[in-house]
mmCIF file of C-alpha atoms in Angstrom:
data_model
loop_
_atom_site.group_PDB
_atom_site.id
_atom_site.type_symbol
_atom_site.label_atom_id
_atom_site.label_comp_id
_atom_site.label_asym_id
_atom_site.label_seq_id
_atom_site.Cartn_x
_atom_site.Cartn_y
_atom_site.Cartn_z
ATOM 1 C CA TYR A 1 0.000 0.000 0.000
ATOM 2 C CA ARG A 2 1.124 3.509 -0.849
ATOM 3 C CA ALA A 3 -0.504 6.926 -0.643
ATOM 4 C CA ASP A 4 1.283 8.960 -3.320
ATOM 5 C CA ALA A 5 -1.796 10.732 -4.732
ATOM 6 C CA ALA A 6 -5.479 11.296 -3.959
ATOM 7 C CA HIS A 7 -7.801 9.422 -6.337
ATOM 8 C CA TRP A 8 -11.216 10.289 -4.921
ATOM 9 C CA THR A 9 -12.937 12.304 -2.186
ATOM 10 C CA TRP A 10 -16.261 11.490 -0.540
ATOM 11 C CA ARG A 11 -18.361 13.910 1.479
ATOM 12 C CA GLY A 12 -21.576 12.614 2.988
ATOM 13 C CA GLY A 13 -22.897 15.968 4.145
ATOM 14 C CA GLY A 14 -22.572 15.051 7.824
ATOM 15 C CA ALA A 15 -20.260 13.777 10.494
ATOM 16 C CA VAL A 16 -17.440 11.290 9.973
ATOM 17 C CA ARG A 17 -16.990 9.283 13.194
ATOM 18 C CA ASP A 18 -15.020 6.199 12.141
ATOM 19 C CA VAL A 19 -13.648 4.468 9.033
ATOM 20 C CA ARG A 20 -13.110 0.698 8.794
ATOM 21 C CA ALA A 21 -12.003 -1.617 5.990
ATOM 22 C CA ALA A 22 -14.952 -3.814 4.973
ATOM 23 C CA GLY A 23 -16.376 -5.518 1.899
ATOM 24 C CA ALA A 24 -15.098 -3.970 -1.323
ATOM 25 C CA GLY A 25 -13.683 -0.876 0.389
ATOM 26 C CA VAL A 26 -14.579 0.831 3.674
ATOM 27 C CA VAL A 27 -17.565 1.628 5.858
ATOM 28 C CA VAL A 28 -17.839 5.179 7.192
ATOM 29 C CA ALA A 29 -19.705 5.795 10.442
ATOM 30 C CA GLY A 30 -21.926 8.856 10.757
ATOM 31 C CA ASP A 31 -24.316 10.108 13.434
ATOM 32 C CA ASP A 32 -27.101 7.581 12.875
ATOM 33 C CA GLY A 33 -25.689 4.990 10.473
ATOM 34 C CA VAL A 34 -22.985 3.822 8.105
ATOM 35 C CA THR A 35 -22.166 4.189 4.406
ATOM 36 C CA ALA A 36 -20.107 1.640 2.474
ATOM 37 C CA LEU A 37 -17.726 3.106 -0.116
ATOM 38 C CA ASP A 38 -16.072 1.318 -3.036
ATOM 39 C CA GLY A 39 -12.327 1.404 -2.443
ATOM 40 C CA THR A 40 -11.427 1.898 -6.105
ATOM 41 C CA THR A 41 -13.931 4.615 -7.047
ATOM 42 C CA GLY A 42 -15.142 6.109 -3.766
ATOM 43 C CA ALA A 43 -18.759 5.600 -4.864
ATOM 44 C CA ALA A 44 -21.336 4.785 -2.194
ATOM 45 C CA ARG A 45 -22.342 1.111 -2.444
ATOM 46 C CA TRP A 46 -24.998 1.102 0.270
ATOM 47 C CA THR A 47 -26.198 3.033 3.319
ATOM 48 C CA PHE A 48 -27.842 1.867 6.525
ATOM 49 C CA ARG A 49 -29.379 4.367 8.936
ATOM 50 C CA ARG A 50 -31.599 4.198 12.003
ATOM 51 C CA VAL A 51 -33.330 7.582 12.164
ATOM 52 C CA GLY A 52 -33.870 8.844 15.706
ATOM 53 C CA ALA A 53 -31.184 6.685 17.277
ATOM 54 C CA GLY A 54 -27.491 7.410 17.622
ATOM 55 C CA LEU A 55 -24.788 5.076 16.359
ATOM 56 C CA THR A 56 -22.713 4.086 19.399
ATOM 57 C CA ASP A 57 -20.465 1.283 18.107
ATOM 58 C CA LEU A 58 -19.289 -0.256 14.838
ATOM 59 C CA LEU A 59 -17.701 -3.681 14.401
ATOM 60 C CA VAL A 60 -16.305 -5.385 11.294
ATOM 61 C CA SER A 61 -15.505 -9.099 11.276
ATOM 62 C CA PRO A 62 -11.871 -10.088 10.684
ATOM 63 C CA ASP A 63 -12.736 -11.502 7.229
ATOM 64 C CA ARG A 64 -14.415 -8.127 6.413
ATOM 65 C CA ARG A 65 -17.641 -9.842 5.313
ATOM 66 C CA THR A 66 -19.846 -8.702 8.193
ATOM 67 C CA VAL A 67 -20.644 -5.275 9.645
ATOM 68 C CA VAL A 68 -22.401 -4.872 13.007
ATOM 69 C CA THR A 69 -23.896 -1.557 14.074
ATOM 70 C CA ILE A 70 -25.097 -0.720 17.575
ATOM 71 C CA HIS A 71 -27.652 2.064 17.972
ATOM 72 C CA ALA A 72 -28.916 3.408 21.292
ATOM 73 C CA GLY A 73 -31.356 6.032 22.486
ATOM 74 C CA PRO A 74 -30.381 9.211 24.372
ATOM 75 C CA ALA A 75 -30.164 7.464 27.767
ATOM 76 C CA ALA A 76 -28.719 4.205 26.358
ATOM 77 C CA ARG A 77 -31.542 2.310 28.125
ATOM 78 C CA ALA A 78 -32.334 0.343 24.990
ATOM 79 C CA ALA A 79 -30.194 -0.597 22.031
ATOM 80 C CA VAL A 80 -30.422 -2.384 18.699
ATOM 81 C CA LEU A 81 -27.629 -4.507 17.197
ATOM 82 C CA THR A 82 -27.923 -4.949 13.436
ATOM 83 C CA VAL A 83 -25.914 -7.510 11.471
ATOM 84 C CA LEU A 84 -25.256 -6.485 7.839
ATOM 85 C CA ASP A 85 -23.568 -8.044 4.826
ATOM 86 C CA ALA A 86 -20.473 -5.889 4.249
ATOM 87 C CA THR A 87 -20.617 -6.146 0.441
ATOM 88 C CA THR A 88 -24.339 -5.706 -0.252
ATOM 89 C CA GLY A 89 -25.650 -4.021 2.902
ATOM 90 C CA GLU A 90 -28.281 -6.750 3.265
ATOM 91 C CA ARG A 91 -29.756 -6.816 6.759
ATOM 92 C CA ARG A 92 -29.324 -10.356 8.142
ATOM 93 C CA TRP A 93 -30.892 -9.977 11.595
ATOM 94 C CA GLU A 94 -31.324 -7.653 14.559
ATOM 95 C CA LEU A 95 -31.208 -7.933 18.327
ATOM 96 C CA VAL A 96 -32.926 -5.552 20.765
ATOM 97 C CA THR A 97 -31.410 -5.233 24.251
ATOM 98 C CA ASP A 98 -32.590 -3.314 27.307
ATOM 99 C CA ARG A 99 -29.294 -1.445 27.644
ATOM 100 C CA LYS A 100 -26.264 -0.611 25.526
ATOM 101 C CA PRO A 101 -24.407 -3.930 25.127
ATOM 102 C CA VAL A 102 -20.767 -4.866 24.764
ATOM 103 C CA ALA A 103 -20.243 -7.181 21.795
ATOM 104 C CA LEU A 104 -17.457 -9.335 20.423
ATOM 105 C CA LEU A 105 -17.539 -10.363 16.756
ATOM 106 C CA THR A 106 -15.807 -13.297 15.080
ATOM 107 C CA ASP A 107 -16.096 -14.537 11.498
ATOM 108 C CA GLY A 108 -18.833 -16.905 12.644
ATOM 109 C CA VAL A 109 -20.577 -15.563 15.765
ATOM 110 C CA LEU A 110 -21.657 -12.382 17.517
ATOM 111 C CA ALA A 111 -21.188 -12.689 21.298
ATOM 112 C CA VAL A 112 -23.008 -10.180 23.515
ATOM 113 C CA ASP A 113 -22.126 -9.573 27.154
ATOM 114 C CA GLU A 114 -25.156 -8.720 29.307
ATOM 115 C CA LEU A 115 -25.342 -7.786 32.991
ATOM 116 C CA LEU A 116 -27.401 -10.098 35.208
ATOM 117 C CA ALA A 117 -29.525 -8.931 38.108
ATOM 118 C CA VAL A 118 -27.898 -9.509 41.500
ATOM 119 C CA GLY A 119 -28.962 -8.810 45.028
ATOM 120 C CA GLY A 120 -27.448 -7.710 48.317
ATOM 121 C CA ASP A 121 -23.700 -7.319 48.443
ATOM 122 C CA ASP A 122 -23.031 -9.790 45.647
ATOM 123 C CA PRO A 123 -20.664 -8.516 42.936
ATOM 124 C CA PRO A 124 -22.126 -7.828 39.489
ATOM 125 C CA ARG A 125 -22.276 -10.844 37.188
ATOM 126 C CA SER A 126 -22.640 -11.091 33.466
ATOM 127 C CA ARG A 127 -23.566 -13.691 30.871
ATOM 128 C CA THR A 128 -22.176 -14.025 27.350
ATOM 129 C CA THR A 129 -24.582 -15.209 24.641
ATOM 130 C CA ALA A 130 -23.267 -16.138 21.197
ATOM 131 C CA ARG A 131 -25.430 -16.095 18.077
ATOM 132 C CA ASP A 132 -24.742 -17.387 14.583
ATOM 133 C CA ILE A 133 -23.598 -14.506 12.385
ATOM 134 C CA GLY A 134 -25.784 -15.635 9.499
ATOM 135 C CA SER A 135 -29.081 -16.570 11.150
ATOM 136 C CA GLY A 136 -29.001 -15.009 14.602
ATOM 137 C CA ALA A 137 -29.716 -18.388 16.215
ATOM 138 C CA VAL A 138 -28.392 -18.775 19.767
ATOM 139 C CA LEU A 139 -25.441 -21.192 19.762
ATOM 140 C CA TRP A 140 -24.400 -21.080 23.416
ATOM 141 C CA THR A 141 -24.308 -19.071 26.636
ATOM 142 C CA TRP A 142 -21.469 -18.802 29.148
ATOM 143 C CA GLU A 143 -21.216 -17.410 32.660
ATOM 144 C CA PRO A 144 -18.009 -16.843 34.658
ATOM 145 C CA PRO A 145 -17.215 -19.199 37.533
ATOM 146 C CA PRO A 146 -18.800 -18.492 40.944
ATOM 147 C CA GLY A 147 -17.146 -15.567 42.687
ATOM 148 C CA CYS A 148 -15.993 -14.039 39.393
ATOM 149 C CA ASP A 149 -17.432 -11.585 36.915
ATOM 150 C CA SER A 150 -16.489 -10.966 33.300
ATOM 151 C CA THR A 151 -15.052 -7.620 32.258
ATOM 152 C CA LEU A 152 -15.796 -7.299 28.557
ATOM 153 C CA LEU A 153 -15.603 -3.503 28.652
ATOM 154 C CA HIS A 154 -14.928 -2.666 25.025
ATOM 155 C CA PRO A 155 -16.309 -3.939 21.696
ATOM 156 C CA ALA A 156 -13.794 -6.228 20.016
ATOM 157 C CA VAL A 157 -13.258 -8.748 17.234
ATOM 158 C CA SER A 158 -11.532 -12.133 17.167
ATOM 159 C CA ALA A 159 -10.864 -14.576 14.346
ATOM 160 C CA THR A 160 -12.382 -17.764 15.795
ATOM 161 C CA VAL A 161 -12.174 -17.850 19.606
ATOM 162 C CA VAL A 162 -14.188 -15.526 21.882
ATOM 163 C CA PRO A 163 -11.791 -14.127 24.528
ATOM 164 C CA VAL A 164 -13.316 -13.058 27.854
ATOM 165 C CA GLU A 165 -11.530 -11.514 30.824
ATOM 166 C CA THR A 166 -12.821 -12.558 34.247
ATOM 167 C CA SER A 167 -12.148 -10.768 37.512
ATOM 168 C CA CYS A 168 -11.856 -13.121 40.507
ATOM 169 C CA GLN A 169 -10.608 -12.698 44.054
ATOM 170 C CA ASP A 170 -7.298 -14.335 43.106
ATOM 171 C CA GLY A 171 -6.690 -12.171 40.044
ATOM 172 C CA LEU A 172 -7.571 -11.522 36.413
ATOM 173 C CA VAL A 173 -7.947 -14.508 34.098
ATOM 174 C CA LEU A 174 -8.331 -14.600 30.322
ATOM 175 C CA ARG A 175 -10.328 -17.444 28.824
ATOM 176 C CA GLY A 176 -10.772 -18.391 25.193
ATOM 177 C CA LEU A 177 -14.237 -19.751 24.355
ATOM 178 C CA ASP A 178 -14.734 -21.854 21.245
ATOM 179 C CA GLY A 179 -16.788 -19.799 18.807
ATOM 180 C CA ARG A 180 -19.195 -22.616 17.860
ATOM 181 C CA THR A 181 -19.608 -24.410 21.213
ATOM 182 C CA GLY A 182 -18.666 -21.957 23.979
ATOM 183 C CA SER A 183 -16.348 -24.493 25.628
ATOM 184 C CA VAL A 184 -13.176 -23.123 27.244
ATOM 185 C CA THR A 185 -10.249 -23.866 24.917
ATOM 186 C CA TRP A 186 -7.521 -22.018 26.840
ATOM 187 C CA THR A 187 -6.920 -20.174 30.095
ATOM 188 C CA LEU A 188 -4.291 -17.518 30.880
ATOM 189 C CA ARG A 189 -3.791 -15.817 34.239
ATOM 190 C CA THR A 190 -2.715 -12.250 33.388
ATOM 191 C CA ARG A 191 -2.671 -10.512 36.790
ATOM 192 C CA PRO A 192 -2.258 -12.977 39.695
ATOM 193 C CA PHE A 193 -3.571 -11.676 43.037
ATOM 194 C CA ASP A 194 -4.898 -8.496 41.387
ATOM 195 C CA PRO A 195 -8.545 -8.636 40.226
ATOM 196 C CA TYR A 196 -8.551 -5.180 38.628
ATOM 197 C CA SER A 197 -7.148 -3.692 35.444
ATOM 198 C CA SER A 198 -7.476 -0.192 34.029
ATOM 199 C CA ASP A 199 -6.916 -1.506 30.496
ATOM 200 C CA PRO A 200 -9.975 -2.563 28.484
ATOM 201 C CA LEU A 201 -9.447 -5.702 26.418
ATOM 202 C CA ARG A 202 -8.596 -4.613 22.865
ATOM 203 C CA THR A 203 -8.000 -6.697 19.763
ATOM 204 C CA THR A 204 -6.419 -6.169 16.360
ATOM 205 C CA PRO A 205 -8.731 -5.822 13.309
ATOM 206 C CA ASP A 206 -7.705 -9.236 11.977
ATOM 207 C CA GLY A 207 -8.689 -10.802 15.289
ATOM 208 C CA THR A 208 -5.442 -12.717 15.798
ATOM 209 C CA ARG A 209 -3.986 -10.698 18.688
ATOM 210 C CA LEU A 210 -5.292 -8.998 21.812
ATOM 211 C CA VAL A 211 -3.655 -6.698 24.351
ATOM 212 C CA ALA A 212 -4.435 -7.115 28.052
ATOM 213 C CA GLY A 213 -3.071 -5.535 31.205
ATOM 214 C CA GLY A 214 -0.488 -7.844 32.816
ATOM 215 C CA ALA A 215 1.216 -7.852 36.201
ATOM 216 C CA GLY A 216 4.396 -6.094 35.050
ATOM 217 C CA ASP A 217 3.766 -5.301 31.396
ATOM 218 C CA ARG A 218 0.882 -5.300 28.977
ATOM 219 C CA VAL A 219 0.616 -8.732 27.394
ATOM 220 C CA VAL A 220 0.103 -9.468 23.677
ATOM 221 C CA VAL A 221 -1.829 -12.734 23.344
ATOM 222 C CA ASP A 222 -2.534 -15.060 20.406
ATOM 223 C CA THR A 223 -6.350 -15.273 20.451
ATOM 224 C CA ALA A 224 -6.441 -18.773 18.935
ATOM 225 C CA THR A 225 -4.200 -20.457 21.517
ATOM 226 C CA GLY A 226 -3.985 -18.079 24.485
ATOM 227 C CA THR A 227 -0.191 -18.016 24.146
ATOM 228 C CA PRO A 228 1.583 -14.797 25.214
ATOM 229 C CA VAL A 229 3.518 -13.722 22.112
ATOM 230 C CA GLY A 230 4.860 -10.369 23.271
ATOM 231 C CA ARG A 231 4.989 -7.794 26.037
ATOM 232 C CA ILE A 232 4.666 -4.008 26.045
ATOM 233 C CA PRO A 233 6.207 -2.273 29.079
ATOM 234 C CA TYR A 234 3.826 0.251 30.623
ATOM 235 C CA ASP A 235 6.476 2.957 30.307
ATOM 236 C CA ALA A 236 6.964 2.277 26.559
ATOM 237 C CA GLY A 237 3.782 4.137 25.642
ATOM 238 C CA PHE A 238 0.095 3.493 25.069
ATOM 239 C CA PRO A 239 -0.828 0.648 22.665
ATOM 240 C CA ARG A 240 -3.174 1.268 19.753
ATOM 241 C CA PRO A 241 -4.313 -2.253 18.830
ATOM 242 C CA SER A 242 -7.623 -1.063 17.388
ATOM 243 C CA GLY A 243 -5.928 0.659 14.426
ATOM 244 C CA GLU A 244 -5.139 -1.056 11.147
ATOM 245 C CA GLY A 245 -1.927 -3.028 10.666
ATOM 246 C CA ARG A 246 0.374 -3.986 13.527
ATOM 247 C CA ILE A 247 -0.180 -3.109 17.165
ATOM 248 C CA ALA A 248 1.378 0.347 17.429
ATOM 249 C CA VAL A 249 2.615 2.094 20.575
ATOM 250 C CA ALA A 250 2.258 5.858 20.948
ATOM 251 C CA GLY A 251 4.533 7.991 23.100
ATOM 252 C CA GLY A 252 6.767 11.034 23.181
ATOM 253 C CA ASP A 253 5.981 14.745 23.181
ATOM 254 C CA PRO A 254 4.430 15.585 20.816
ATOM 255 C CA GLU A 255 2.856 12.150 20.745
ATOM 256 C CA ARG A 256 3.539 9.877 17.779
ATOM 257 C CA VAL A 257 3.843 6.173 17.010
ATOM 258 C CA VAL A 258 7.220 5.222 18.463
ATOM 259 C CA ALA A 259 7.154 1.423 18.136
ATOM 260 C CA ALA A 260 5.160 -1.502 16.776
ATOM 261 C CA VAL A 261 4.860 -5.166 17.715
ATOM 262 C CA ASP A 262 6.405 -7.581 15.229
ATOM 263 C CA PRO A 263 3.647 -10.156 14.525
ATOM 264 C CA ALA A 264 6.102 -13.046 14.124
ATOM 265 C CA SER A 265 8.438 -12.583 17.085
ATOM 266 C CA GLY A 266 6.318 -10.405 19.366
ATOM 267 C CA ALA A 267 9.269 -8.046 19.766
ATOM 268 C CA LEU A 268 8.644 -4.329 20.182
ATOM 269 C CA GLN A 269 10.418 -2.652 17.271
ATOM 270 C CA PRO A 270 11.125 1.095 17.059
ATOM 271 C CA VAL A 271 9.434 3.106 14.309
ATOM 272 C CA GLN A 272 11.486 5.782 12.578
ATOM 273 C CA GLU A 273 10.202 9.309 13.064
ATOM 274 C CA GLY A 274 8.430 10.917 10.115
ATOM 275 C CA CYS A 275 6.580 14.230 9.767
ATOM 276 C CA PRO A 276 6.865 16.535 12.809
ATOM 277 C CA ALA A 277 3.106 16.836 13.491
ATOM 278 C CA GLU A 278 1.877 13.241 13.288
ATOM 279 C CA VAL A 279 -1.843 12.723 13.910
ATOM 280 C CA THR A 280 -1.883 8.945 13.536
ATOM 281 C CA ALA A 281 0.038 6.210 11.755
ATOM 282 C CA THR A 282 -0.469 2.687 10.459
ATOM 283 C CA VAL A 283 2.473 0.271 10.537
ATOM 284 C CA ASN A 284 2.344 -2.856 8.370
ATOM 285 C CA ASP A 285 4.736 -5.242 6.633
ATOM 286 C CA ARG A 286 5.229 -2.762 3.779
ATOM 287 C CA GLY A 287 6.119 0.295 5.811
ATOM 288 C CA VAL A 288 4.564 3.211 7.669
ATOM 289 C CA LEU A 289 1.615 5.334 6.535
ATOM 290 C CA ARG A 290 1.188 8.592 8.485
ATOM 291 C CA LEU A 291 -1.472 11.258 8.659
ATOM 292 C CA CYS A 292 0.194 14.593 9.437
ATOM 293 C CA ARG A 293 -1.053 18.017 10.449
ATOM 294 C CA THR A 294 0.205 20.942 8.379
ATOM 295 C CA ALA A 295 -0.242 24.674 8.852
ATOM 296 C CA SER A 296 -3.592 24.755 7.020
ATOM 297 C CA THR A 297 -4.706 21.183 6.355
ATOM 298 C CA PHE A 298 -3.569 17.551 6.551
ATOM 299 C CA ALA A 299 -1.069 15.468 4.599
ATOM 300 C CA VAL A 300 -0.371 11.769 4.134
ATOM 301 C CA GLN A 301 3.182 10.418 4.219
ATOM 302 C CA THR A 302 4.372 7.005 3.014
ATOM 303 C CA ASP A 303 7.530 6.043 4.930
ATOM 304 C CA GLY A 304 9.968 8.945 4.482
ATOM 305 C CA ALA A 305 8.491 10.329 1.241
ATOM 306 C CA ALA A 306 7.230 13.892 0.883
ATOM 307 C CA PRO A 307 3.786 14.318 2.504
ATOM 308 C CA VAL A 308 0.814 14.629 0.101
ATOM 309 C CA PRO A 309 -1.754 17.324 1.113
ATOM 310 C CA VAL A 310 -5.399 16.232 1.595
ATOM 311 C CA ASP A 311 -8.507 18.217 2.602
ATOM 312 C CA LEU A 312 -10.329 16.342 5.375
ATOM 313 C CA GLY A 313 -12.425 19.095 6.908
ATOM 314 C CA ARG A 314 -12.432 20.161 10.549
ATOM 315 C CA ARG A 315 -11.183 17.589 13.087
ATOM 316 C CA ASP A 316 -13.070 17.140 16.356
ATOM 317 C CA GLN A 317 -12.043 14.303 18.669
ATOM 318 C CA PHE A 318 -15.364 14.346 20.523
ATOM 319 C CA VAL A 319 -17.292 13.430 17.369
ATOM 320 C CA ALA A 320 -15.465 10.072 17.127
ATOM 321 C CA LEU A 321 -17.097 6.789 18.101
ATOM 322 C CA ASP A 322 -13.924 6.006 20.079
ATOM 323 C CA LEU A 323 -12.070 8.946 21.635
ATOM 324 C CA LEU A 324 -8.813 7.011 21.213
ATOM 325 C CA ARG A 325 -9.460 6.635 17.477
ATOM 326 C CA ASP A 326 -10.261 10.024 15.927
ATOM 327 C CA ALA A 327 -8.029 9.841 12.826
ATOM 328 C CA PHE A 328 -7.932 7.068 10.257
ATOM 329 C CA VAL A 329 -5.331 5.656 7.870
ATOM 330 C CA VAL A 330 -6.952 2.490 6.541
ATOM 331 C CA PRO A 331 -5.336 0.171 3.972
ATOM 332 C CA ALA A 332 -8.460 -1.207 2.282
ATOM 333 C CA PRO A 333 -9.372 -3.030 -0.935
ATOM 334 C CA GLY A 334 -8.723 -0.570 -3.767
ATOM 335 C CA ALA A 335 -7.166 2.304 -1.815
ATOM 336 C CA VAL A 336 -5.541 3.656 1.305
ATOM 337 C CA VAL A 337 -8.453 5.562 2.837
ATOM 338 C CA VAL A 338 -7.773 8.478 5.194
ATOM 339 C CA GLY A 339 -9.991 10.744 7.273
ATOM 340 C CA THR A 340 -10.505 12.390 10.646
ATOM 341 C CA ALA A 341 -13.475 12.527 12.970
ATOM 342 C CA GLY A 342 -15.393 15.761 12.485
ATOM 343 C CA PRO A 343 -18.855 17.276 12.060
ATOM 344 C CA ASP A 344 -18.458 17.849 8.312
ATOM 345 C CA GLY A 345 -15.655 15.444 7.473
ATOM 346 C CA ALA A 346 -14.347 14.126 4.180
ATOM 347 C CA VAL A 347 -12.887 10.728 3.361
ATOM 348 C CA VAL A 348 -10.113 10.485 0.759
ATOM 349 C CA GLY A 349 -8.993 7.423 -1.186
ATOM 350 C CA MET A 350 -5.315 7.364 -2.110
ATOM 351 C CA GLY A 351 -2.960 5.081 -3.983
#
């Protein structure tokens, strides 16, 4: 992937809140729905909106064939999850919940974490219910062991196994649940004797790696086997596993991507500095793609090449679906697609 020139620009006449690779290009999140764009031409392929409800979360399966939207009302007391075909926009099925849910999406199932009613001084408990991604049929349910509760705090994706983090009196434990049966396939104790973590469980877009808070370092885990494949010291910077490409680590002043996790060895490798005002960056096997801030607009830089100016509109972090993800450099089918969260944003396809 390279971003040497802009090939198309799309403006939807409203907010841009997230951009994800999906189907034949990308899906762009707005205030109340999503629009799928063709990566080669930038043309809108389909749009899904839920008028009167706000879009609160967007998930794309690792194989990029499924898009899940979560809409909620003003008080988030009720929500609707909608499962869509990423290529055609066909609505497969919907699920109505009595509160905003936390969901985890694999290529085959959608697992939803729901809070169970408890009484007295008992700690909160939750139950995970997995449904077939095609039909919506319930495949299995799982509850944490007695005395524990699950802490699925952030929407995530995983290739085949559903990872859940449970908080018990003797520490934090990660478990991998088989996507089709719900049986526990692996167990990993991440924080012995410490049942709390300030890090939400986050996974890479391809669903093969997750980052969890460990006892001494953050731990990079293979989602299929539960094997620790790398560590990120807390003082190395803040990991950005939800971006495209490798798990990147941000640090420094001004903040930029300073390192990335090698997917083969798990080693933390330094990333060479690029433009002086980096907004975000994607690191993959082919190099580094950066979105940079200039005096009057934005620019995209491939490795150490000269930055290419792009007009993305006004950036506003608080418009983003995820406050930690308010700028987007997305290698997608047909183009490298860039954008920023903003009330009147533009999305640009480059190549």
